[in-house]
CSV table of C-alpha atoms and ligand atoms in Angstrom, one decimal:
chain,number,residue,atom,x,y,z
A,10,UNK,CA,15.2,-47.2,10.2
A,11,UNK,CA,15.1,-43.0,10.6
A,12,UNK,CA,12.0,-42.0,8.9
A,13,UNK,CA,11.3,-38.2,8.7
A,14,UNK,CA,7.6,-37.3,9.2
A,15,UNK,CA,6.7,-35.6,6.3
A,16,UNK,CA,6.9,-31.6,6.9
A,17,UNK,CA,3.5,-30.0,7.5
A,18,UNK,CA,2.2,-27.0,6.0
A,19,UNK,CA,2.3,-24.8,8.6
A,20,UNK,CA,-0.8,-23.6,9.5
A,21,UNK,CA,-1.3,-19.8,9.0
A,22,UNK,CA,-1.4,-18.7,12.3
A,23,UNK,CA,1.8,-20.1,12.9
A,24,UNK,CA,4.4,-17.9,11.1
A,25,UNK,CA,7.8,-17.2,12.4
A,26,UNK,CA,7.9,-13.0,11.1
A,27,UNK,CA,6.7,-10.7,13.7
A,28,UNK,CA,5.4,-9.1,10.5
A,29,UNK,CA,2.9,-12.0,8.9
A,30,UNK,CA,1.9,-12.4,12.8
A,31,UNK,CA,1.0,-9.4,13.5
A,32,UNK,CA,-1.2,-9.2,10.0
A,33,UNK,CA,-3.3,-12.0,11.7
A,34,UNK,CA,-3.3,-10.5,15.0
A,35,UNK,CA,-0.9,-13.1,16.6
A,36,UNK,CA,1.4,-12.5,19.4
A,37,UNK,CA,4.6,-10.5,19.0
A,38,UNK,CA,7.1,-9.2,21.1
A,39,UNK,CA,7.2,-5.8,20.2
A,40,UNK,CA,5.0,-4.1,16.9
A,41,UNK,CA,6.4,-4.7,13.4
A,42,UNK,CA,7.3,-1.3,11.5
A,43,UNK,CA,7.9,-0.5,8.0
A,44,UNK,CA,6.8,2.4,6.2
A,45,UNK,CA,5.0,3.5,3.0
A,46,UNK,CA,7.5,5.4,0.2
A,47,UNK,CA,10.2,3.5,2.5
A,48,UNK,CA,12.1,3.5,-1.1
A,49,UNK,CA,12.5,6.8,-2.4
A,50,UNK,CA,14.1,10.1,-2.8
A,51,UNK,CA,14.9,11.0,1.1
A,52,UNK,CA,17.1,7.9,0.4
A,53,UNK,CA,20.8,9.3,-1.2
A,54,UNK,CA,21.3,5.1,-2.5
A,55,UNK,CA,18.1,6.2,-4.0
A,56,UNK,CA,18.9,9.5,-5.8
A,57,UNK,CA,22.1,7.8,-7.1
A,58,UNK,CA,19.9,5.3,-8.9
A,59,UNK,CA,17.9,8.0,-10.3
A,60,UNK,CA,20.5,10.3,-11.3
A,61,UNK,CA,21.0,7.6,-14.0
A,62,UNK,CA,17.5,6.1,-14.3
A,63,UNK,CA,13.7,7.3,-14.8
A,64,UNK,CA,11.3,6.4,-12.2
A,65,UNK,CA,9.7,3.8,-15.0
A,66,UNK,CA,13.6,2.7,-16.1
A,67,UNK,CA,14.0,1.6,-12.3
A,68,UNK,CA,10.5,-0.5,-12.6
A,69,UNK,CA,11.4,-2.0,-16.1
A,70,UNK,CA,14.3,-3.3,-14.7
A,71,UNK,CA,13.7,-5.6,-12.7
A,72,UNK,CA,17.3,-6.1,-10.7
A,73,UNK,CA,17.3,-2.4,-10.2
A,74,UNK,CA,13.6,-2.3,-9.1
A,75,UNK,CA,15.0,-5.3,-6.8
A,76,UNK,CA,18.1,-3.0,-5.8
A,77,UNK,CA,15.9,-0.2,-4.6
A,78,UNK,CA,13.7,-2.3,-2.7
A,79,UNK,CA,16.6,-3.6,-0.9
A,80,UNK,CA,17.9,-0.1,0.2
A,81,UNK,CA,15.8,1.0,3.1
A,82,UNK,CA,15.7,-2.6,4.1
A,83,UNK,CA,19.1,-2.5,4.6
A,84,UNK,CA,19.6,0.9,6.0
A,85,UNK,CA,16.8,1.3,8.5
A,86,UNK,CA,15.8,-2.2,9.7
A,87,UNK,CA,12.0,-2.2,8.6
A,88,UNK,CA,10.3,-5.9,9.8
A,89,UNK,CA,8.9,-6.1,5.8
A,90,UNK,CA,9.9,-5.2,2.5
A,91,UNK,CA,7.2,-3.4,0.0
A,92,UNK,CA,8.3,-4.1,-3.8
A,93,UNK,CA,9.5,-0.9,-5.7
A,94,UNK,CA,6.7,-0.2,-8.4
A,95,UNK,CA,4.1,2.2,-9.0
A,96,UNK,CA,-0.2,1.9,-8.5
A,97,UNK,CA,-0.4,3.5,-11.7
A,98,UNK,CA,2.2,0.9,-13.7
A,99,UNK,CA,-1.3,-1.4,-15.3
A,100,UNK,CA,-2.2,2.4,-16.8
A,101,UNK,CA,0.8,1.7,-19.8
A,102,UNK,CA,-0.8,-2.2,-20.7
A,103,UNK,CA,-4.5,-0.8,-20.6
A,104,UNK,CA,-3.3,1.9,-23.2
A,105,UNK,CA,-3.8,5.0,-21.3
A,106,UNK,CA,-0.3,5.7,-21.2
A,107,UNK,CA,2.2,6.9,-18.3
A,108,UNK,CA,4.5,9.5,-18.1
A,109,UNK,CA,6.3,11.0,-15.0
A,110,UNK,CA,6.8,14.5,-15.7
A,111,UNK,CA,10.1,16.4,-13.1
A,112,UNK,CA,7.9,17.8,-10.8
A,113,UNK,CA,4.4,17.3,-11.8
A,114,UNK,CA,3.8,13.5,-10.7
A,115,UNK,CA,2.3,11.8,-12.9
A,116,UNK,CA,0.7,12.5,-16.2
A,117,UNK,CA,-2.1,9.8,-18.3
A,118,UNK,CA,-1.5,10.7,-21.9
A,119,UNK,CA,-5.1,9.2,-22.6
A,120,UNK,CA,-7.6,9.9,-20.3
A,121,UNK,CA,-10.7,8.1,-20.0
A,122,UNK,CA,-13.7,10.6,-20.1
A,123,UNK,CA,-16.5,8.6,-22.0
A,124,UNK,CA,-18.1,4.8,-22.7
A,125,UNK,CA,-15.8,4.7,-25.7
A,126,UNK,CA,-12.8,5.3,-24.0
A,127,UNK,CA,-13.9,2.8,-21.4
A,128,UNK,CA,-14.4,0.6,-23.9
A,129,UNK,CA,-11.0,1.4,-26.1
A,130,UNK,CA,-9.3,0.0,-23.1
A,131,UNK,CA,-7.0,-2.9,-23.8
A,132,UNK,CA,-7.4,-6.1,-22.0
A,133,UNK,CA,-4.5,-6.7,-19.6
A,134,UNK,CA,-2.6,-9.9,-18.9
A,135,UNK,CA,-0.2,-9.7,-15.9
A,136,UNK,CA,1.9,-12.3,-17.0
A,137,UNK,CA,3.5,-10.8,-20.0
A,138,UNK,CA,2.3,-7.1,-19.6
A,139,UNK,CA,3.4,-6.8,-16.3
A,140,UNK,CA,6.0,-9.4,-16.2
A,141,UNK,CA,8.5,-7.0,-15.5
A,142,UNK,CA,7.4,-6.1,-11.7
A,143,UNK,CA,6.7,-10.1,-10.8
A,144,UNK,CA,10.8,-10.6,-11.8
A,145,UNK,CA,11.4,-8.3,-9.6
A,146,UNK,CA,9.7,-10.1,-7.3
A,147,UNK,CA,11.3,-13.9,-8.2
A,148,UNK,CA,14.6,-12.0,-7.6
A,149,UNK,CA,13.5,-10.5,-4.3
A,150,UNK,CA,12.4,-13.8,-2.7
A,151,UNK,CA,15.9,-14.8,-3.3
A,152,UNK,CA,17.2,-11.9,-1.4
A,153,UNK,CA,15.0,-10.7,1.1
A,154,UNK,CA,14.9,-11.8,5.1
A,155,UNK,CA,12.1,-10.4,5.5
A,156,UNK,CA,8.5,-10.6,4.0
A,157,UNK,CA,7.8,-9.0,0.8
A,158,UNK,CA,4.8,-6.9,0.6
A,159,UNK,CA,3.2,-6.6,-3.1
A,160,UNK,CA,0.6,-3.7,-3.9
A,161,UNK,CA,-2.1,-2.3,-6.6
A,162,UNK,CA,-3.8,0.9,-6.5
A,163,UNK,CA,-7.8,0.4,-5.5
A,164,UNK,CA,-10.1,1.2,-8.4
A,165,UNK,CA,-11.4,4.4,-7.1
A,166,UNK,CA,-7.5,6.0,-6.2
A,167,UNK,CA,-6.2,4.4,-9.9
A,168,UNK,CA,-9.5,6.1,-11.5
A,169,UNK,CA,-9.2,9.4,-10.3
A,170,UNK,CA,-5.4,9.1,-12.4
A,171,UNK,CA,-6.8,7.8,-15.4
A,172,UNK,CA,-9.9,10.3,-15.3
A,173,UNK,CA,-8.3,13.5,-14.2
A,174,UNK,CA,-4.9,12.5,-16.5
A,175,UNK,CA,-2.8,13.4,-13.2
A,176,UNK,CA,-3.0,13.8,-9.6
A,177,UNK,CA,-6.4,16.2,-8.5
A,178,UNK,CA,-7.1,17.7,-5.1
A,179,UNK,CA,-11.1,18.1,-6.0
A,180,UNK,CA,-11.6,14.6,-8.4
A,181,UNK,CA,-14.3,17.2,-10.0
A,182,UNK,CA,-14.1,15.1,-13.6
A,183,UNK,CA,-14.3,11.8,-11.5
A,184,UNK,CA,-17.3,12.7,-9.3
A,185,UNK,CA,-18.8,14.2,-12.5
A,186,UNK,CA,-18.6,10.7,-14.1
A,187,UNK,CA,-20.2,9.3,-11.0
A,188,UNK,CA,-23.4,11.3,-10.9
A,189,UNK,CA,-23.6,12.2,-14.3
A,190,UNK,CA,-22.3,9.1,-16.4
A,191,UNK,CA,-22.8,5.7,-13.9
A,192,UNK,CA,-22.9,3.5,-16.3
A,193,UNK,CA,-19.6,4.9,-17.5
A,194,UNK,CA,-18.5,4.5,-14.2
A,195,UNK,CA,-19.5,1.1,-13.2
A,196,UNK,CA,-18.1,0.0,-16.8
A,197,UNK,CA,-14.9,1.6,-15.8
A,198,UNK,CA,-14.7,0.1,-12.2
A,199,UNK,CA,-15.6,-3.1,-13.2
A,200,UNK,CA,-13.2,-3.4,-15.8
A,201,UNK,CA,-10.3,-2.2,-13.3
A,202,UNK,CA,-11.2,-4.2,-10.6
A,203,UNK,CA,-10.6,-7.0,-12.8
A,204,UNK,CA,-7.2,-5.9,-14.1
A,205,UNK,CA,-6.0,-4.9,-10.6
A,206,UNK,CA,-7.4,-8.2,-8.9
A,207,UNK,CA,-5.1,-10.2,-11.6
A,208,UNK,CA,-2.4,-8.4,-11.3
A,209,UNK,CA,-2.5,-8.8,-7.9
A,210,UNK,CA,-3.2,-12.4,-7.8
A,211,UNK,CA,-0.2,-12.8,-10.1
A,212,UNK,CA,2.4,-11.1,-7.6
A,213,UNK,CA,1.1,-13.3,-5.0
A,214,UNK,CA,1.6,-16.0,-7.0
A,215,UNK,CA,5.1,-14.9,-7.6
A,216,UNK,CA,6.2,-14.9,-4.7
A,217,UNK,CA,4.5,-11.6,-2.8
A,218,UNK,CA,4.2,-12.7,1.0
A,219,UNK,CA,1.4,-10.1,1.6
A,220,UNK,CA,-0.3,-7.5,-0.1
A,221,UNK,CA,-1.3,-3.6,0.1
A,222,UNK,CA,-4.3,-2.1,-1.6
A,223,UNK,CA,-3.9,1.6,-1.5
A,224,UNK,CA,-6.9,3.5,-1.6
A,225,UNK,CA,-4.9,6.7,-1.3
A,226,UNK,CA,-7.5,9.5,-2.1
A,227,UNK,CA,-10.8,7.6,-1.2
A,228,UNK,CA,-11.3,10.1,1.9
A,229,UNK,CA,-12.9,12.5,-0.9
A,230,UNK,CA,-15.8,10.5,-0.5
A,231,UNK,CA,-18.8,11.0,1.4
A,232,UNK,CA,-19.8,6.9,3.1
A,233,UNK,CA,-22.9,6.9,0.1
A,234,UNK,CA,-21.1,7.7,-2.5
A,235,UNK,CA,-18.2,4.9,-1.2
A,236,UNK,CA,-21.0,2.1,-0.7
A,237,UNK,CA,-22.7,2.9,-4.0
A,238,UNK,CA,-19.6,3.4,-6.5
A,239,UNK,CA,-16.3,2.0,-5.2
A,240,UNK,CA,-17.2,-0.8,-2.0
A,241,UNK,CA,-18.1,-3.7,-4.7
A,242,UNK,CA,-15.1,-2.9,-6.6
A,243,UNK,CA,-12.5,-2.9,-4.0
A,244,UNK,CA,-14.3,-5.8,-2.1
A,245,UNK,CA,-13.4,-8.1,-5.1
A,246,UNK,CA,-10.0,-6.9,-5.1
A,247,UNK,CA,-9.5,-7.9,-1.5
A,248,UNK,CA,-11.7,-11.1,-1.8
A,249,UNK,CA,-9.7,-12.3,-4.4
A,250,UNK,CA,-6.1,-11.6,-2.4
A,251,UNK,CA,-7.2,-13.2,0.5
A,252,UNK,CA,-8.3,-16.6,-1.5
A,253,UNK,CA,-4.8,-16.6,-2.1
A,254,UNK,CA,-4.1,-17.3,1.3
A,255,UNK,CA,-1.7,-14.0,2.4
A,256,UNK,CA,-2.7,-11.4,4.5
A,257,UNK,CA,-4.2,-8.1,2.5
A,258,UNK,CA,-4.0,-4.6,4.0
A,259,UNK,CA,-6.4,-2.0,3.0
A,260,UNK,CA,-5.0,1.1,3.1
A,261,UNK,CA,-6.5,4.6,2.5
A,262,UNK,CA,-6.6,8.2,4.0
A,263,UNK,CA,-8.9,10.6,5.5
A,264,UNK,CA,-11.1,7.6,5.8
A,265,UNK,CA,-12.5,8.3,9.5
A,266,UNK,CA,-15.9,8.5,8.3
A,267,UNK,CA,-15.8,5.6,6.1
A,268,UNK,CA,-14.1,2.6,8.4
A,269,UNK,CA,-17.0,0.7,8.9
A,270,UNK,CA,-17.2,0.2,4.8
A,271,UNK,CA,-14.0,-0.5,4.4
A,272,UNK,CA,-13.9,-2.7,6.7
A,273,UNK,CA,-17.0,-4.6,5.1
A,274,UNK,CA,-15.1,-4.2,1.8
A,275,UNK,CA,-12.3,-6.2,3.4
A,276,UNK,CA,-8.8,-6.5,4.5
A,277,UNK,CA,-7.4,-8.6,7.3
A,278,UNK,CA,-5.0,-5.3,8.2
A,279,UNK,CA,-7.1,-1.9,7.6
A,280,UNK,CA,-4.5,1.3,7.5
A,281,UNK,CA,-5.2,4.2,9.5
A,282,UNK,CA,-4.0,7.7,9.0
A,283,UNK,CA,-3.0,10.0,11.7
A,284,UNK,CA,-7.1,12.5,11.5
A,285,UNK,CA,-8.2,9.4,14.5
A,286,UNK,CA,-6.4,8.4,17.4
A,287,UNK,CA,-5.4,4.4,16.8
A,288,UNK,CA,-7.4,3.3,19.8
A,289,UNK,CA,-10.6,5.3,18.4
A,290,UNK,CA,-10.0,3.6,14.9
A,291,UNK,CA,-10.0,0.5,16.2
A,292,UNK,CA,-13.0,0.4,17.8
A,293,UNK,CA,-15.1,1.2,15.3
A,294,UNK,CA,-13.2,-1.0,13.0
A,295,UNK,CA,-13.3,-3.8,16.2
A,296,UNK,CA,-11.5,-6.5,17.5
A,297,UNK,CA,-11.5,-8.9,14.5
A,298,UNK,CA,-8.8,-7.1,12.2
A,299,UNK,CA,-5.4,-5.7,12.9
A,300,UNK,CA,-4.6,-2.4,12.3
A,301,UNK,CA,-1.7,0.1,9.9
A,302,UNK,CA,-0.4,2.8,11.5
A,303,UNK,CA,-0.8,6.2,12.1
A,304,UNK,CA,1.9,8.2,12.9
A,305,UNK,CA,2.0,11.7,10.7
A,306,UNK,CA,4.8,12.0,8.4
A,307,UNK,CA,5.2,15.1,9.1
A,308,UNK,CA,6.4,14.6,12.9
A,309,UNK,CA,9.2,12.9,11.2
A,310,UNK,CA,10.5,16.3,11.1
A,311,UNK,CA,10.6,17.2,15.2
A,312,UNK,CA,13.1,16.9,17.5
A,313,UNK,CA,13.7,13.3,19.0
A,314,UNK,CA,12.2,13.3,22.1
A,315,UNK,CA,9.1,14.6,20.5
A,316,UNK,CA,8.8,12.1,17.8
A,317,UNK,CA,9.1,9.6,20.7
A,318,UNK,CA,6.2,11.0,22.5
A,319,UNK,CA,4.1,10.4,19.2
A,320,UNK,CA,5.6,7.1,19.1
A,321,UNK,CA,4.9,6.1,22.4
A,322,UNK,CA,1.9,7.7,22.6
A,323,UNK,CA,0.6,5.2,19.6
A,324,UNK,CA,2.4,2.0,21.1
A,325,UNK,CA,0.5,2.6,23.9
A,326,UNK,CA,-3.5,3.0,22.1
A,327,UNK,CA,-2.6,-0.5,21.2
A,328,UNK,CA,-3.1,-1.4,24.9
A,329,UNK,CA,-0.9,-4.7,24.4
A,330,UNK,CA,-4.0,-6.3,21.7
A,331,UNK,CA,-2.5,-8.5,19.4
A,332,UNK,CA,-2.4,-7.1,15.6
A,333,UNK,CA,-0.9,-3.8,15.3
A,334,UNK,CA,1.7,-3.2,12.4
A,335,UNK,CA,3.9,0.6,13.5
A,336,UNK,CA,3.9,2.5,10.4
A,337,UNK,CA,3.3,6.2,9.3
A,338,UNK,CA,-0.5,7.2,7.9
A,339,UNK,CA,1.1,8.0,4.8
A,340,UNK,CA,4.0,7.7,2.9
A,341,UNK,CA,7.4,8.9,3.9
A,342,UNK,CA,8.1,12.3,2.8
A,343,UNK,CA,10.6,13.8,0.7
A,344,UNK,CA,13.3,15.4,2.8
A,345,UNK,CA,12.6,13.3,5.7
A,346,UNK,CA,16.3,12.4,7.2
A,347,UNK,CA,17.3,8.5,6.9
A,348,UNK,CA,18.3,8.7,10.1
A,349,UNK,CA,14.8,9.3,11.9
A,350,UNK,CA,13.5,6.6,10.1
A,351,UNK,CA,16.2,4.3,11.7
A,352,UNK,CA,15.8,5.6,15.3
A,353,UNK,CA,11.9,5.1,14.9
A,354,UNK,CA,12.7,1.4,14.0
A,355,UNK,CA,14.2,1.1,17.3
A,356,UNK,CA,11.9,3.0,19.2
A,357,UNK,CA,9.0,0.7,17.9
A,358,UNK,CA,11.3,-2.3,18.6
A,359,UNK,CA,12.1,-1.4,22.1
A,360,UNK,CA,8.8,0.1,23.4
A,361,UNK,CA,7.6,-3.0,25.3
A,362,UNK,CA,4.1,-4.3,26.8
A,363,UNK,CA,5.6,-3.2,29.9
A,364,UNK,CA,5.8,-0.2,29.2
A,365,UNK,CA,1.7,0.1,28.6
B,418,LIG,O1,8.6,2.3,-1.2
B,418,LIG,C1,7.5,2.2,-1.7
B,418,LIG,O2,6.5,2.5,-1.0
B,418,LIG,C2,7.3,1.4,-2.9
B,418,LIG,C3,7.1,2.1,-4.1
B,418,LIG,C4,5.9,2.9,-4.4
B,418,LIG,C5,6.0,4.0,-5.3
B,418,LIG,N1,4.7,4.5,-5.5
B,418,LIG,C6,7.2,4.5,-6.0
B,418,LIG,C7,7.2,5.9,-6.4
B,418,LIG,C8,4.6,2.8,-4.0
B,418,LIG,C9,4.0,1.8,-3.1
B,418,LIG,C10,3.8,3.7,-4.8
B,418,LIG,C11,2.4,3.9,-4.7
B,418,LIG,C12,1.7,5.0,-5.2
B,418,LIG,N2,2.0,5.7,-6.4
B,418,LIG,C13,0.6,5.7,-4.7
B,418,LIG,C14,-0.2,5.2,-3.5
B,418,LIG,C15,0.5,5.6,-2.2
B,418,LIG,C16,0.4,7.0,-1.9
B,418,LIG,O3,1.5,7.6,-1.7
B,418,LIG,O4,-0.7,7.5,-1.7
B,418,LIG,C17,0.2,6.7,-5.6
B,418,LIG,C18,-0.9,7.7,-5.4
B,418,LIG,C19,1.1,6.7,-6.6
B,418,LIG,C20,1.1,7.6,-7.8
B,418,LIG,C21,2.4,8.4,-7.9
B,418,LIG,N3,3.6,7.9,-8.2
B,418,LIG,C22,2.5,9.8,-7.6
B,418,LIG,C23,1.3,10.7,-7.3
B,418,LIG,C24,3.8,10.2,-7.8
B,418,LIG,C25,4.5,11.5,-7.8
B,418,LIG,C26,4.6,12.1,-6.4
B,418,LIG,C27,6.0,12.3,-6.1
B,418,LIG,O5,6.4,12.0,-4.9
B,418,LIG,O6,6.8,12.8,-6.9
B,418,LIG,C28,4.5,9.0,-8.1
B,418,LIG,C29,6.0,8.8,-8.3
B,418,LIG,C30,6.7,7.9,-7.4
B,418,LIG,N4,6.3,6.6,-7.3
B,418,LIG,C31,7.9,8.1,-6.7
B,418,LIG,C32,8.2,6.9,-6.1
B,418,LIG,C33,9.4,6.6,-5.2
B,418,LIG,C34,8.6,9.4,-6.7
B,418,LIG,C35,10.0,9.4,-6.7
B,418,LIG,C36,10.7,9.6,-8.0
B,418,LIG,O7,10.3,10.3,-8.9
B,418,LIG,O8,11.8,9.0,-8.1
């Protein structure tokens, strides 16, 4: 009689995306690339959507949040998918309130200044407060080819919103809060480490094949300050993804100074930004994680045959190790032309080993 051995889990270091094997620095052909803000306004499928919908509309929604993920997927080529949402989405369940004023970026109705706001703070359940973004993601696995990459904010980057009430260059009220109010700090971080560590267990287990934690603005800190008030609370972010069993990128900028602790905070892929060269980066992050990266945004803008010096010249700091993921140091900007993005996809794809 047939008899079909039962099927095995496969074991994680046996995945079949260039993407998921490169996260745990297995052998690939050629790097995977996708890029940060790969959904977006340089996108005209994009501005289309927005003409008719807000920014939180298209994240409510959870087909058209699926839709617009789907868009640069389709049009450049990108080895992963990263879920259309916002870091700053658990601000609206929390009760600090959200708003995305034409122009401005974002704007927190509430701030939270003092240990009664941090208290005031609702408690947050991902499930039915944030149900909205893991639809998105139930519909997604139905429709992507590719991996899905699901995201939160770190506690520090989400902080500075929700103590500023907007973006800041300086974060002078959140380093105020720091050195003058700890306790009001650690009481904050704590309680958004939590929030953020459950939402992001929930997307995994909705389906999310890898997750990002961006620590966008965390380069504002000098290594102390990082060790003192943020490592702990992005550490049990991290620790928490990776129990789940996918690979967790930890991604901030300007963080030259501070890879060695976030490293040690965690992350099986650490982002780099384009202030170190990749090879330099690496080493002091060392062999034992893959890296993110690094190419400016901004060269997105050059002619051709200059971008693909700066891609090249990136392909080849990876010196054919095992673990690098092509993407820029941060996200794609604005007027950047679609097709740039595509003919970096195939630059990526067709730099080979060979070429090292
Ligand atoms: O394609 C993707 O990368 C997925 C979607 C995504 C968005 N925001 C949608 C968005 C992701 C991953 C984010 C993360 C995010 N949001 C970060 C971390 C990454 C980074 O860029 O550092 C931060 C700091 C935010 C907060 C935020 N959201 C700001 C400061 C702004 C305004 C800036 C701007 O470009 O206007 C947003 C708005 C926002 N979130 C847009 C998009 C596509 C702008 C486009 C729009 O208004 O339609």
């Amino acid at each position: 009689m047939a008899h079909s051995q039962p099927t095995k889990e496969l074991p994680i270091t046996n995945y079949q995306s260039p993407f998921l094997r490169a996260c745990y620095r297995q052998p690939v052909d050629a790097s995977p690339v996708w890029f940060m803000r790969q959904a977006g306004r340089y996108m005209p499928e994009y501005r289309a959507i927005r003409k008719k919908y807000s920014l939180l509309e298209i994240c409510y929604q959870p087909e058209l949040a699926a839709e617009v993920t789907l868009q640069p997927v389709r049009a450049l080529g990108v080895d992963a998918a990263i879920l259309f949402a916002d870091i700053l989405l658990p601000a609206i369940p929390l009760g600090v309130g959200l708003e995305f004023a034409k122009g401005e970026g974002p704007v927190l109705l509430n701030p939270v200044r003092t240990m009664e706001d941090v208290k005031n703070l609702r408690p947050v359940n991902p499930e039915t407060d944030l149900g909205y973004v893991l639809d998105a993601i139930r519909i997604l696995r139905r429709e992507l080819s590719v991996p899905l990459i699901g995201f939160c904010g770190a506690p520090f980057t989400v902080a500075s919103y929700i103590i500023e009430g907007g973006s800041s260059r300086k974060f002078l009220k959140t380093k105020t809060m720091m050195y003058a109010e700890p306790q009001t700090w650690h009481a904050l971080m704590e309680k958004l480490s939590t929030v953020l560590s459950d939402y992001l267990v929930a997307q995994i287990r909705a389906g999310a094949q890898a997750v990002q934690v961006f620590d966008s603005w965390v380069g504002a800190l000098s290594p102390q300050d990082y060790e003192e008030f943020v490592l702990p609370y992005s550490q049990k972010i991290l620790q928490d993804a990776k129990k789940e069993n996918v690979p967790v990128i930890h991604f901030g900028t300007n963080t030259a100074t501070l890879l060695p602790l976030i490293k040690r905070a965690g992350g099986d892929v650490i982002g780099l930004d384009w202030r170190i060269h990749l090879d330099d980066g690496w080493r002091l992050l060392g062999d034992d994680v893959a890296v993110q990266g690094n190419l400016d945004p901004t060269v997105l803008f050059a002619p051709l045959p200059e971008i693909k010096k700066r891609v090249d010249d990136i392909l080849r700091r990876t010196n054919g190790r095992a673990g690098h993921i092509f993407n820029l140091g941060h996200g794609v900007l604005q007027h950047t032309p679609v097709d740039t993005l595509k003919a970096v996809v195939e630059m990526v794809h067709e730099f080979r080993r060979t070429s090292l």
